[in-house]
Short mmCIF file of C-alpha atoms in Angstrom, two decimals:
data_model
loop_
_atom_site.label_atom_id
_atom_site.label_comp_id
_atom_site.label_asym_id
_atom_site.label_seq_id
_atom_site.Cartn_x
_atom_site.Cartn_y
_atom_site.Cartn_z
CA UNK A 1 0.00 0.00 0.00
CA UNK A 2 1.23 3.34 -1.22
CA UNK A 3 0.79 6.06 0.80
CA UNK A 4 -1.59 9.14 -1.02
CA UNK A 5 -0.96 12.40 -0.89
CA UNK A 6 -4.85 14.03 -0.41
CA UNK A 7 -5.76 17.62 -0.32
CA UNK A 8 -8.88 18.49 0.89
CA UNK A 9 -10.85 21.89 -0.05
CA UNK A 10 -13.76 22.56 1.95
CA UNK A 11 -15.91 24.36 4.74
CA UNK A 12 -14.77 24.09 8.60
CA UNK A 13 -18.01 23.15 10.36
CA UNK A 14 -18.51 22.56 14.01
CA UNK A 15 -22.03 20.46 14.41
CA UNK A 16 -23.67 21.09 17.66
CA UNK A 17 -25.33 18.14 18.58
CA UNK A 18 -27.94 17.89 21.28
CA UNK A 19 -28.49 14.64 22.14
CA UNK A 20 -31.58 14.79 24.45
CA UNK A 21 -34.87 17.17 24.90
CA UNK A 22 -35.81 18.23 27.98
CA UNK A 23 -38.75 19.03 27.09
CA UNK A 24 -40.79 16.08 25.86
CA UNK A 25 -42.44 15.59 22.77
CA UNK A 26 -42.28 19.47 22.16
CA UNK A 27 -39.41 18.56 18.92
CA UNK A 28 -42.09 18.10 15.95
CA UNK A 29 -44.34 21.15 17.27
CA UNK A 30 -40.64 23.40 16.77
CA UNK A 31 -40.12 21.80 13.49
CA UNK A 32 -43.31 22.60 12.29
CA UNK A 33 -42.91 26.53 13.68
CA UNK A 34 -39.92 26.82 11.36
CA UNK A 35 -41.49 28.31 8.60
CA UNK A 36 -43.55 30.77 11.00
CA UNK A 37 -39.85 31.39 13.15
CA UNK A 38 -37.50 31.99 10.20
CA UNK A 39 -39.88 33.01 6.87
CA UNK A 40 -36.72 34.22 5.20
CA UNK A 41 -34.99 30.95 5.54
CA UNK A 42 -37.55 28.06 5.79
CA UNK A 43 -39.96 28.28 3.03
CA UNK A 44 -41.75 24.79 3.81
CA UNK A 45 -42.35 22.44 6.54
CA UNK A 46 -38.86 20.76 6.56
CA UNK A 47 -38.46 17.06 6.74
CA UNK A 48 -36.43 14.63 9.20
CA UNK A 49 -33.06 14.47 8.03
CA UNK A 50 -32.93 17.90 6.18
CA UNK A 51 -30.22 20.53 5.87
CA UNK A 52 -31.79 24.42 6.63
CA UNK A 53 -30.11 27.09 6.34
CA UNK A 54 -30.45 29.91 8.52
CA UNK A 55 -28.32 32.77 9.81
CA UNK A 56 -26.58 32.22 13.36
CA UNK A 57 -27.95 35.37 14.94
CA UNK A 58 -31.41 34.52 14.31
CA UNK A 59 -31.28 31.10 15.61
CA UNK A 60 -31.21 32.04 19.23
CA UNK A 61 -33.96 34.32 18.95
CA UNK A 62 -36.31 32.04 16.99
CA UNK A 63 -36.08 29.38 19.84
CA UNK A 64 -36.46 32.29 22.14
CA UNK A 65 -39.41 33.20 20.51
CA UNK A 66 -41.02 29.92 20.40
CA UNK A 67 -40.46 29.09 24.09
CA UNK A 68 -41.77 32.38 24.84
CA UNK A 69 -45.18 31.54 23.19
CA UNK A 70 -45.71 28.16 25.00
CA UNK A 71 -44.75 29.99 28.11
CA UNK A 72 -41.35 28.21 28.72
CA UNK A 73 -39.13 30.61 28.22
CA UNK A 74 -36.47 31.10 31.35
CA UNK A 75 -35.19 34.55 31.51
CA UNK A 76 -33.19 33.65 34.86
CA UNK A 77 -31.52 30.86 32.94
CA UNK A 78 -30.49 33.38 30.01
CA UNK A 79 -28.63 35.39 32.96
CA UNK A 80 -27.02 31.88 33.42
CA UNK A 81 -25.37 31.56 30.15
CA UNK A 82 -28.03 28.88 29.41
CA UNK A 83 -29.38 29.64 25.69
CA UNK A 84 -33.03 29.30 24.81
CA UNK A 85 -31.72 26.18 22.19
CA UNK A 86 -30.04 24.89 25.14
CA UNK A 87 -33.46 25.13 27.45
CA UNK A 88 -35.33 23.56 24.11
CA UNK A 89 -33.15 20.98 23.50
CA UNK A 90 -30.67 20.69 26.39
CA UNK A 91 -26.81 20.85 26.53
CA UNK A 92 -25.28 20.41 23.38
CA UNK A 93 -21.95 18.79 22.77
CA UNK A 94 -19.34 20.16 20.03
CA UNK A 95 -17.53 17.77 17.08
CA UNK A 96 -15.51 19.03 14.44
CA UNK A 97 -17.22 18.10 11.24
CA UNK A 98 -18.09 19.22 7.83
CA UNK A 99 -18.63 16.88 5.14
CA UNK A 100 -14.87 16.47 3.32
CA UNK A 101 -13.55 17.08 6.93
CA UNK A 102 -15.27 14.33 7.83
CA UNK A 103 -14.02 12.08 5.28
CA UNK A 104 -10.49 13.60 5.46
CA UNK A 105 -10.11 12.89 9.06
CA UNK A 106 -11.11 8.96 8.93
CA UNK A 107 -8.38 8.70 6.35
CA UNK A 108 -5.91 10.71 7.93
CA UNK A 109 -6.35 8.82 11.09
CA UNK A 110 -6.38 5.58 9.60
CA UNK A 111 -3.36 2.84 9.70
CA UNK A 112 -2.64 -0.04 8.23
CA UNK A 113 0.47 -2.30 9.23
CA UNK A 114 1.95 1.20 11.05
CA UNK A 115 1.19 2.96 7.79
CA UNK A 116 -0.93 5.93 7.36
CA UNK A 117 -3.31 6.12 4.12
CA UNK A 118 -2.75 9.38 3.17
CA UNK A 119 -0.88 12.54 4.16
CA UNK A 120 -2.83 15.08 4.20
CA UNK A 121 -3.42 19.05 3.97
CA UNK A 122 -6.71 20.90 4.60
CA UNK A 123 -7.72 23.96 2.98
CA UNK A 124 -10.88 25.90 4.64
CA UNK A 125 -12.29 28.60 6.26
CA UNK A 126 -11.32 28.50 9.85
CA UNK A 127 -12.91 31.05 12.38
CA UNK A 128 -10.87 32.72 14.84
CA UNK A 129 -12.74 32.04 17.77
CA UNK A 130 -13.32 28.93 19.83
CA UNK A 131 -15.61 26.85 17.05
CA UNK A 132 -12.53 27.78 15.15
CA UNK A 133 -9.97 26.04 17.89
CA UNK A 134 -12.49 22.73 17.86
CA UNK A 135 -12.31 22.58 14.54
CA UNK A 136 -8.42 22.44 14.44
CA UNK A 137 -8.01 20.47 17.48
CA UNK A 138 -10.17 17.86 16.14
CA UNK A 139 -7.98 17.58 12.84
CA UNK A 140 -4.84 15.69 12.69
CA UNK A 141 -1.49 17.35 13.46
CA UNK A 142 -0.16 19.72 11.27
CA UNK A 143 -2.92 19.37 8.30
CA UNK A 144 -4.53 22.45 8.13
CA UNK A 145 -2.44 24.47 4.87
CA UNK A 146 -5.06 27.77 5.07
CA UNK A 147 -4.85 30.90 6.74
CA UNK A 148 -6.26 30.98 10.44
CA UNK A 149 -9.06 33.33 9.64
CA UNK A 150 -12.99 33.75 7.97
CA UNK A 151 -16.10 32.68 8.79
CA UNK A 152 -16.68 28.79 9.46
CA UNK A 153 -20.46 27.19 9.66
CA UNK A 154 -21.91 25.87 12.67
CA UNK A 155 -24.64 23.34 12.63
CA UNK A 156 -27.19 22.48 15.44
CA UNK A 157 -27.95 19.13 15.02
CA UNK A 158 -31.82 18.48 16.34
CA UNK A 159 -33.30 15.63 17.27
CA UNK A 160 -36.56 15.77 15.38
CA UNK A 161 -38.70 12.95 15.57
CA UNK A 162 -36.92 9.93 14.83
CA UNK A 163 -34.18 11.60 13.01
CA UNK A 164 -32.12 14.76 13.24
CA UNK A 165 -32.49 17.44 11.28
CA UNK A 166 -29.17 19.51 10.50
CA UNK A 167 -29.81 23.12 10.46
CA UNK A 168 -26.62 24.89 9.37
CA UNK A 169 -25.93 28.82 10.30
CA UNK A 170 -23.87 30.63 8.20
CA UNK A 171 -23.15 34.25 10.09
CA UNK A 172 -23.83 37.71 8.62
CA UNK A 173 -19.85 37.76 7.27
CA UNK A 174 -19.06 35.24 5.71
CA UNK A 175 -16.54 33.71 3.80
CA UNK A 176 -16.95 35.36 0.23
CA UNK A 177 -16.42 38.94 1.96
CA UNK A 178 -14.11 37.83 5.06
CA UNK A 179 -11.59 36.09 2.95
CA UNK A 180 -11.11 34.59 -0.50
CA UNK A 181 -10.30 30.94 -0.45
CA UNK A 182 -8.88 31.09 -3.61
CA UNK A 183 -5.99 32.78 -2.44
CA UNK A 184 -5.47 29.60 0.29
CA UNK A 185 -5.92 26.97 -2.68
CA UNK A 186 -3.36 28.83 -5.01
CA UNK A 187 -0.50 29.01 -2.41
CA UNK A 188 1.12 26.35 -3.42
CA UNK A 189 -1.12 23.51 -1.94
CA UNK A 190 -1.82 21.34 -4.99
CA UNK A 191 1.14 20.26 -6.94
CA UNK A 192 3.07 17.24 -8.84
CA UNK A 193 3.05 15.20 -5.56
CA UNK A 194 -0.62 15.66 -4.95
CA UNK A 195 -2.52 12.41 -5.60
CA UNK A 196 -5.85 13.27 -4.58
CA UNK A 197 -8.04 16.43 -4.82
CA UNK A 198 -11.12 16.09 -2.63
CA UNK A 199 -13.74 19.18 -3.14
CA UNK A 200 -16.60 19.95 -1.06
CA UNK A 201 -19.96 21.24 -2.69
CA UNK A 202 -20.66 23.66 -0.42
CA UNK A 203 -17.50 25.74 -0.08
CA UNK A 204 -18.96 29.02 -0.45
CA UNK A 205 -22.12 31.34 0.08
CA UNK A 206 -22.61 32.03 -3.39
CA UNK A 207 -21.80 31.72 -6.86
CA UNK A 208 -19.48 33.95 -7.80
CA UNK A 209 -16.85 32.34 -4.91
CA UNK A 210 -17.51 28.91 -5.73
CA UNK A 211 -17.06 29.80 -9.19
CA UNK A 212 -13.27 31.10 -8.67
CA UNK A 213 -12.40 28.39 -5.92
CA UNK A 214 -12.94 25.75 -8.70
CA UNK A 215 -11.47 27.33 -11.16
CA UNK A 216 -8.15 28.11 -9.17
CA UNK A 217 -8.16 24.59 -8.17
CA UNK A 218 -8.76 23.18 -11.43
CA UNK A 219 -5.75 25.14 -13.03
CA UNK A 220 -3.36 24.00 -10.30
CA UNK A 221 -4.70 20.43 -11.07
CA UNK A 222 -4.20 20.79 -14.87
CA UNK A 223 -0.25 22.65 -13.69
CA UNK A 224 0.23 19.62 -11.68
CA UNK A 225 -0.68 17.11 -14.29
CA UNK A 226 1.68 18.32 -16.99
CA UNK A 227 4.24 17.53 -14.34
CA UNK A 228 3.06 14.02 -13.20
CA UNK A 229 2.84 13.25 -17.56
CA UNK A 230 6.34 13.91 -17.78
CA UNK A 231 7.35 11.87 -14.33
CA UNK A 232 5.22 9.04 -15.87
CA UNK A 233 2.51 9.23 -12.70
CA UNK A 234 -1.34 8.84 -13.14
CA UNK A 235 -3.60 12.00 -13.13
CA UNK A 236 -4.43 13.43 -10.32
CA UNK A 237 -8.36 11.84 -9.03
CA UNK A 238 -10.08 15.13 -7.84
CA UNK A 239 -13.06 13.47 -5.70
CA UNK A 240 -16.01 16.26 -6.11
CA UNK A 241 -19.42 15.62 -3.41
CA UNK A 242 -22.57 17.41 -3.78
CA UNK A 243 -22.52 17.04 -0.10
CA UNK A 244 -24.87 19.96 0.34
CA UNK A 245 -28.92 19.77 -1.05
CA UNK A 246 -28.41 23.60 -1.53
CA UNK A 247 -25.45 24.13 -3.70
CA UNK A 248 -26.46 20.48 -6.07
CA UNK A 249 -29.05 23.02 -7.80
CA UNK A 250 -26.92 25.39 -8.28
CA UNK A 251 -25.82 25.87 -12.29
CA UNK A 252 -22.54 26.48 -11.43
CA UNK A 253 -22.02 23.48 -9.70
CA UNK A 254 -23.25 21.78 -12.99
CA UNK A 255 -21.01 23.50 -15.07
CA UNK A 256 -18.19 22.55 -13.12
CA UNK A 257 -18.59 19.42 -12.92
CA UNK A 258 -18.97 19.26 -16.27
CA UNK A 259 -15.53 21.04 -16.64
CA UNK A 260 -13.75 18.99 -14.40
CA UNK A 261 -14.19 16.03 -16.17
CA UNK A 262 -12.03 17.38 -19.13
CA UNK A 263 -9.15 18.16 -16.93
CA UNK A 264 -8.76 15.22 -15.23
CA UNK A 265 -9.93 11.87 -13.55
CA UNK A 266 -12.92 12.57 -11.53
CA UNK A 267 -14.89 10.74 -9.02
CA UNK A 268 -18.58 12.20 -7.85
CA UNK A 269 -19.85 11.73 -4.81
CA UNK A 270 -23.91 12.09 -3.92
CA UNK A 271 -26.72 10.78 -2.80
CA UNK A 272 -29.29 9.81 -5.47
CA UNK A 273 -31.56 12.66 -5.08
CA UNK A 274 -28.54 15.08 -5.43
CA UNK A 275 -27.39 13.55 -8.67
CA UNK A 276 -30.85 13.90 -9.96
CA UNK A 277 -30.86 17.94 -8.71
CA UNK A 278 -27.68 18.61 -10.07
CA UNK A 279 -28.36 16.69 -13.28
CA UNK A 280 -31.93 17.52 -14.32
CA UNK A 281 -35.15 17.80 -12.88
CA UNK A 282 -36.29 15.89 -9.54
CA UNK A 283 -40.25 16.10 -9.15
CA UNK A 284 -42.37 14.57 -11.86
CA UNK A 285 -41.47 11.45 -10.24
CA UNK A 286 -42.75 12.18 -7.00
CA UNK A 287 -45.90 14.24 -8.20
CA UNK A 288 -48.41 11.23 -7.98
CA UNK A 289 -47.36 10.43 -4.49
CA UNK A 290 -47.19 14.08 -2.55
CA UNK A 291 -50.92 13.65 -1.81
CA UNK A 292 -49.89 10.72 0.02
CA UNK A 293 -46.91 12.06 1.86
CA UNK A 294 -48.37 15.34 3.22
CA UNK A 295 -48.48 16.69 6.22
CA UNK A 296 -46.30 13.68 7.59
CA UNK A 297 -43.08 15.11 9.68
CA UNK A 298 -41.95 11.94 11.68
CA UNK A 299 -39.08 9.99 10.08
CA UNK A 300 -40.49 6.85 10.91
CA UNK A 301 -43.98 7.39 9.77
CA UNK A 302 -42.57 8.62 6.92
CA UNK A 303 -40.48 6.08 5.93
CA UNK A 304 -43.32 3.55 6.47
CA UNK A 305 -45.29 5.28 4.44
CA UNK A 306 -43.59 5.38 1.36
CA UNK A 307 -42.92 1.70 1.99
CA UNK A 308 -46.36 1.11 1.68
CA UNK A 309 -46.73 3.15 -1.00
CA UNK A 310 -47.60 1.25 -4.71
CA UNK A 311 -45.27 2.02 -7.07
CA UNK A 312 -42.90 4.50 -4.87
CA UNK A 313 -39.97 2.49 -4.90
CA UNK A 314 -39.96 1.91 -8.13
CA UNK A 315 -40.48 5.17 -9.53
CA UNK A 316 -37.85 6.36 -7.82
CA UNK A 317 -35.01 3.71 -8.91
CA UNK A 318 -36.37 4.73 -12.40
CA UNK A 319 -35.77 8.17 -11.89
CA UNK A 320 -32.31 7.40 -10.30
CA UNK A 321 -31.70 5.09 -13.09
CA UNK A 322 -32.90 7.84 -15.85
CA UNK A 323 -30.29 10.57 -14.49
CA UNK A 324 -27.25 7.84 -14.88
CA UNK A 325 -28.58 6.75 -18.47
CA UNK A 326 -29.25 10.59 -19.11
CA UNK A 327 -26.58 12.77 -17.97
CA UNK A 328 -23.94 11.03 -15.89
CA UNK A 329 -23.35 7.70 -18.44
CA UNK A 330 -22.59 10.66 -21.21
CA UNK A 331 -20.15 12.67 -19.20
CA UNK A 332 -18.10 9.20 -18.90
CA UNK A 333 -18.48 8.52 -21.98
CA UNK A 334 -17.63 11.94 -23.58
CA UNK A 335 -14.73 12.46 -21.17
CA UNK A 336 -11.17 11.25 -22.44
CA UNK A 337 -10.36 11.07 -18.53
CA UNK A 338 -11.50 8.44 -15.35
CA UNK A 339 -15.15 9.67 -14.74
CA UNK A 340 -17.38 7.63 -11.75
CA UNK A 341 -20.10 8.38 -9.93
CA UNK A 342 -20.94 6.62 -6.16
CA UNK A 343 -24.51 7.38 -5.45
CA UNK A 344 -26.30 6.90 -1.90
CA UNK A 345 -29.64 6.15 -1.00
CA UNK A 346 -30.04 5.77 2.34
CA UNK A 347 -30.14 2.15 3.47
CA UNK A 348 -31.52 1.29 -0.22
CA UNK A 349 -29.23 -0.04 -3.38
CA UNK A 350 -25.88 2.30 -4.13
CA UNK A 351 -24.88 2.89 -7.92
CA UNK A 352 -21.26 2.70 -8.98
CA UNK A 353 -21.41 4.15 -12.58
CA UNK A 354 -17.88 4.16 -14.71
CA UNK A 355 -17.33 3.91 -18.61
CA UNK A 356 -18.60 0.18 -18.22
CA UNK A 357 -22.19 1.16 -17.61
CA UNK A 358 -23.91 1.03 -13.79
CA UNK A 359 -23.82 -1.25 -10.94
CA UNK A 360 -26.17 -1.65 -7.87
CA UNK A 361 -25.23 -2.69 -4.36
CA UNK A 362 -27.14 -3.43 -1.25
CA UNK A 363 -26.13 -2.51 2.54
CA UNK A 364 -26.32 -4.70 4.91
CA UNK A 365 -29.94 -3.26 6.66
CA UNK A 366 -29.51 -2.24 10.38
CA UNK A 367 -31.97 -3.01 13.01
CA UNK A 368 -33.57 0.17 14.22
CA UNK A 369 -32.37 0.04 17.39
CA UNK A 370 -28.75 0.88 16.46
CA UNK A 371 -29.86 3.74 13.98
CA UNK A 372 -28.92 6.81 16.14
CA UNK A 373 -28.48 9.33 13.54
CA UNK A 374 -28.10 9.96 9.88
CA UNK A 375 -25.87 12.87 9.68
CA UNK A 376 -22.51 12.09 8.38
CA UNK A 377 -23.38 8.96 6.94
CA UNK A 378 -22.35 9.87 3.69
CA UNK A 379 -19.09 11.32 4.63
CA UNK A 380 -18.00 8.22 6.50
CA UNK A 381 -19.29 6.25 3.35
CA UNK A 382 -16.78 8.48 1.16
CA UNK A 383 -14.07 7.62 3.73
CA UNK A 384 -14.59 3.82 3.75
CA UNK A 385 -15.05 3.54 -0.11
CA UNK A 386 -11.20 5.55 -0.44
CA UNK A 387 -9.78 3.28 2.30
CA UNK A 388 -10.28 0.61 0.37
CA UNK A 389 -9.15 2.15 -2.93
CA UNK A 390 -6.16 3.26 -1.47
CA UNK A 391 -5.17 0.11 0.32
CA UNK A 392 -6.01 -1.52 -3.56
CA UNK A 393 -9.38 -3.47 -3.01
CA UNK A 394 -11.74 -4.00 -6.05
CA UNK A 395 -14.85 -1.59 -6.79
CA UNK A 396 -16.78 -4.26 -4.96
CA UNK A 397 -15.02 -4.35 -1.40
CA UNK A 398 -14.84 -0.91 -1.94
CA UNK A 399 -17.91 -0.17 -1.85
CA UNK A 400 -18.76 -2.68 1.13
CA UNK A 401 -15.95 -1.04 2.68
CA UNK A 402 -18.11 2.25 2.42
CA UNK A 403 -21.53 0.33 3.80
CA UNK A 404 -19.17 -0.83 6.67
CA UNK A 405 -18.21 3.29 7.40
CA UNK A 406 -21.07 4.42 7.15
CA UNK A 407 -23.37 1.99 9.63
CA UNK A 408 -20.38 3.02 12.68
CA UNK A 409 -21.10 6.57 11.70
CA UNK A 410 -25.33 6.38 12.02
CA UNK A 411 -24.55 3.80 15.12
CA UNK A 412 -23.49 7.22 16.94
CA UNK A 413 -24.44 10.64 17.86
CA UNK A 414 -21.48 12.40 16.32
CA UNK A 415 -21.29 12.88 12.58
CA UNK A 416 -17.32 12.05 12.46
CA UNK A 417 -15.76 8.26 13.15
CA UNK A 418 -13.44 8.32 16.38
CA UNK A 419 -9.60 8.43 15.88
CA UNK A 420 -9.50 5.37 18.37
CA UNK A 421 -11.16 3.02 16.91
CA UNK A 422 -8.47 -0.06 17.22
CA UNK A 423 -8.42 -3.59 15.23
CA UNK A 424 -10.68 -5.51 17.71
CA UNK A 425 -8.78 -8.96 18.02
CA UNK A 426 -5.32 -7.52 18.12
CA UNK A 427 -4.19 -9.24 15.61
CA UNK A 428 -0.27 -8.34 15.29
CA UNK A 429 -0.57 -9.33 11.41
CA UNK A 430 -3.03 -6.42 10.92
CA UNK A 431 -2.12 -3.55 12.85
CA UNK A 432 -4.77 -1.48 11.69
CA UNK A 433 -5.85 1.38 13.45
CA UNK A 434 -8.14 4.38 13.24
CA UNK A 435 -11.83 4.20 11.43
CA UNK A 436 -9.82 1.08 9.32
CA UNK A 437 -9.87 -1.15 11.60
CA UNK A 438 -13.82 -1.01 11.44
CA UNK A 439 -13.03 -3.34 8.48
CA UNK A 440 -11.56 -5.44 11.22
CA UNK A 441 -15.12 -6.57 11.95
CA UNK A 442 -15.57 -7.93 8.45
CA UNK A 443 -13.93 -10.97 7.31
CA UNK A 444 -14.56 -10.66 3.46
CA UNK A 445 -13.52 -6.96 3.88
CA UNK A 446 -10.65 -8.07 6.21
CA UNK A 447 -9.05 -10.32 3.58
CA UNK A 448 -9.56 -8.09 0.37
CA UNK A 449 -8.64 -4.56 2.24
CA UNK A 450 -6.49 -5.38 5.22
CA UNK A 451 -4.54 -8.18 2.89
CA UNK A 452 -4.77 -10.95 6.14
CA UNK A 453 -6.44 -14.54 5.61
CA UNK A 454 -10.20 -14.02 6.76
CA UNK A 455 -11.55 -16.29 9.40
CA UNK A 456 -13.83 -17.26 8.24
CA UNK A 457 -15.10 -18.39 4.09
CA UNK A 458 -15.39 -15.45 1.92
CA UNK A 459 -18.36 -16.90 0.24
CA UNK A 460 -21.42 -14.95 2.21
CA UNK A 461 -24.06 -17.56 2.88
CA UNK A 462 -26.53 -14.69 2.90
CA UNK A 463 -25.93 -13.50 -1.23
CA UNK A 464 -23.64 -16.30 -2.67
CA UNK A 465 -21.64 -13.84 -3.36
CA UNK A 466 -17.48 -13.84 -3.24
CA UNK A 467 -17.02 -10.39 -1.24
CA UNK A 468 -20.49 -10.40 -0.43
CA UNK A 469 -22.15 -7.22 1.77
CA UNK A 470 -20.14 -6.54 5.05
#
């Protein structure tokens, strides 16, 4: 195993998570006030499991608000230093996080045989103040390659219903007009040695500073490459994630996407409903079922719901299926480079789509009991499918190896995997260590990624299948 030089371009978040509400069942009545408490932000009732966006300062005075109409709110605690989110939903805790940063940090913290998977530099916005310092703390040694200054996110994770809702809360200043991340990306962070190029979706606030991120970064890639020709060393793989629902619409992101593929090899990232966003139109599908799905906010009711819904399922693998066949198939095609796609969708089939056409994949379904939360799921699935590319494995076990991420990630309150995670049967031959070693746990995975003889036969007696599901 070769270790891979990875830069990573993308927001510093800090997720507030509160794990707990004090006061009961009151979660789905402040979920359905959003709209009412933040009009400029919230447009419609939002769903379990969605990303919001609305500005830090108002945030405090919408749950403020809202207590003070029930006739909860606690002045005296205020005086306290205890917030009205905190008297909502109780004391939160603080994790690093951030979609590539979440992703970057399981491979920079994982080991294999005493060998680290990648080295790694960071380039983000990093606030000054104490989100800033838990940020950087959080991240391995010596990674971060930006300027200590700008305007990070913070997220208050909510436990609505039977999920948690993420609502992200960019401040007044923010990054576009604090400081240019160009200028960070240009300095001499990408060159000939850089291997990988990972690129969050939502770097920026708007357009216009998106628009000149990605195109700094894809001139230092193309620099780079001319370089790595004439050494004889592969392209560099920028990994690109439409991490965020809010910037997949975006045209620009489109476009450069579509650019990026002409440069050099590129690997997307997304859920399935993102792909369909950023590559055409997402609602005639669902049109014949929103009469059905109304007025429903609790995850599980939801999801049981649409379960029993004729024909659901199936128009939505179509429509998945239509976006590959219709947009993402002819990029590959049409592109002279690398070009895949690794699409989500939840605890249903994956898609893997390359220049060979599409394949489907199942996770392993988890009893309900050990679903905690959602939120980071897809970063830790990014992180487990690179592991395994780096350490060599197949599409296949890399894509298990991504399942395998992803179910310790939703198994947990935090959105990042732990840094101490250890190979569980300290097995000298192995060594691994880190969010690796979760592969530890799977024999089939064990053999293919951590290059040990597995324990037990690699057939799966569940699928038949040589590598089957981990």
């Amino acid at each position: 195993m070769e270790t891979k030089n990875v830069v990573m371009i993308g927001n510093a978040v800090v997720d507030y998570v509160y794990p707990k509400i004090p006061v009961d069942g009151i979660e789905n009545d402040f979920m359905s006030a959003m709209p009412d408490l933040f009009p400029a932000f919230v447009k419609e009732l939002p769903r379990p499991g969605d990303t919001l966006f609305v500005l830090a300062e108002m945030m405090e005075e919408g749950a403020a608000k809202f207590l003070k109409k029930r006739g909860l709110y606690n002045a005296k605690a205020v005086f306290n230093n205890k917030s009205a989110l905190e008297q909502l939903f109780g004391a939160h805790k603080k994790y690093a996080g951030g979609s590539i940063a979440n992703t970057m940090a399981a491979l920079q913290h994982s080991h294999i045989g005493g060998k680290p998977l990648v080295n790694g530099k960071i380039v983000s916005t990093l606030s000054e103040g104490a989100d800033g310092d838990t940020f950087e703390a959080e991240m391995p040694a010596g990674s971060m390659a930006g300027t200590r200054y700008g305007q990070g996110l913070v997220c208050h994770v909510l436990p609505i219903g039977d999920d948690r809702t993420m609502v992200t809360t960019p401040h007044v200043t923010k990054p576009s007009t604090d400081h240019n991340l160009a200028i960070d990306v240009a300095n001499n962070v990408i060159d000939e040695n850089t291997d990988i190029v990972m690129f969050e979706g939502f770097v920026a606030h708007d357009e216009a500073h998106f628009e000149e991120i990605f195109d700094t970064m894809l001139r230092e890639i193309e620099a780079a490459n001319m370089v790595r020709q004439w050494m004889m060393k592969p392209a560099i793989q920028l990994v690109l994630t439409a991490s965020s629902q809010g910037v997949a619409a975006m045209e620009s992101y489109q476009k450069a996407v579509a650019r990026a593929v002409n440069v050099t090899d590129v690997t997307v990232h997304s859920n399935t409903g993102e792909l369909r966003r950023l590559m055409q139109e997402d609602t005639a599908w669902r049109k014949p079922f929103e009469p059905a799905l109304a007025g429903i906010t609790n995850a599980r009711d939801l999801d049981k719901t649409k379960k029993g819904l004729t024909g659901y399922r199936e128009a939505k693998t179509q429509a998945n299926i239509d976006a590959i066949l219709g947009a993402a198939l002819p990029m590959v095609w049409k592109s002279s480079y690398n070009v895949r796609f690794v699409m989500t969708d939840g605890g249903n089939d994956a898609f893997f789509v390359d220049k060979n056409g599409y394949q489907t994949f199942a996770p392993k379904p988890l009893a309900k009991k050990d679903m905690i939360g959602r939120v980071g799921a897809g970063d830790a699935q990014m992180a487990g499918f690179w592991a395994a590319q780096i350490a060599g494995a197949d599409i296949k076990d890399s894509m298990y190896s991504g399942f395998a991420f992803a179910a310790a990630c939703i198994k947990q309150h935090e959105a990042r995997l732990s840094p101490d995670l250890k190979w569980p049967k300290n097995d000298a031959t192995v060594a691994a260590t880190g969010p690796v070693s979760l592969l530890g746990h799977h024999d089939d995975l064990r053999a293919s990624v951590l290059k040990v003889a597995p324990l037990l036969p690699v057939v799966s007696p569940a699928t038949g299948l040589k590598n089957g599901p981990a």
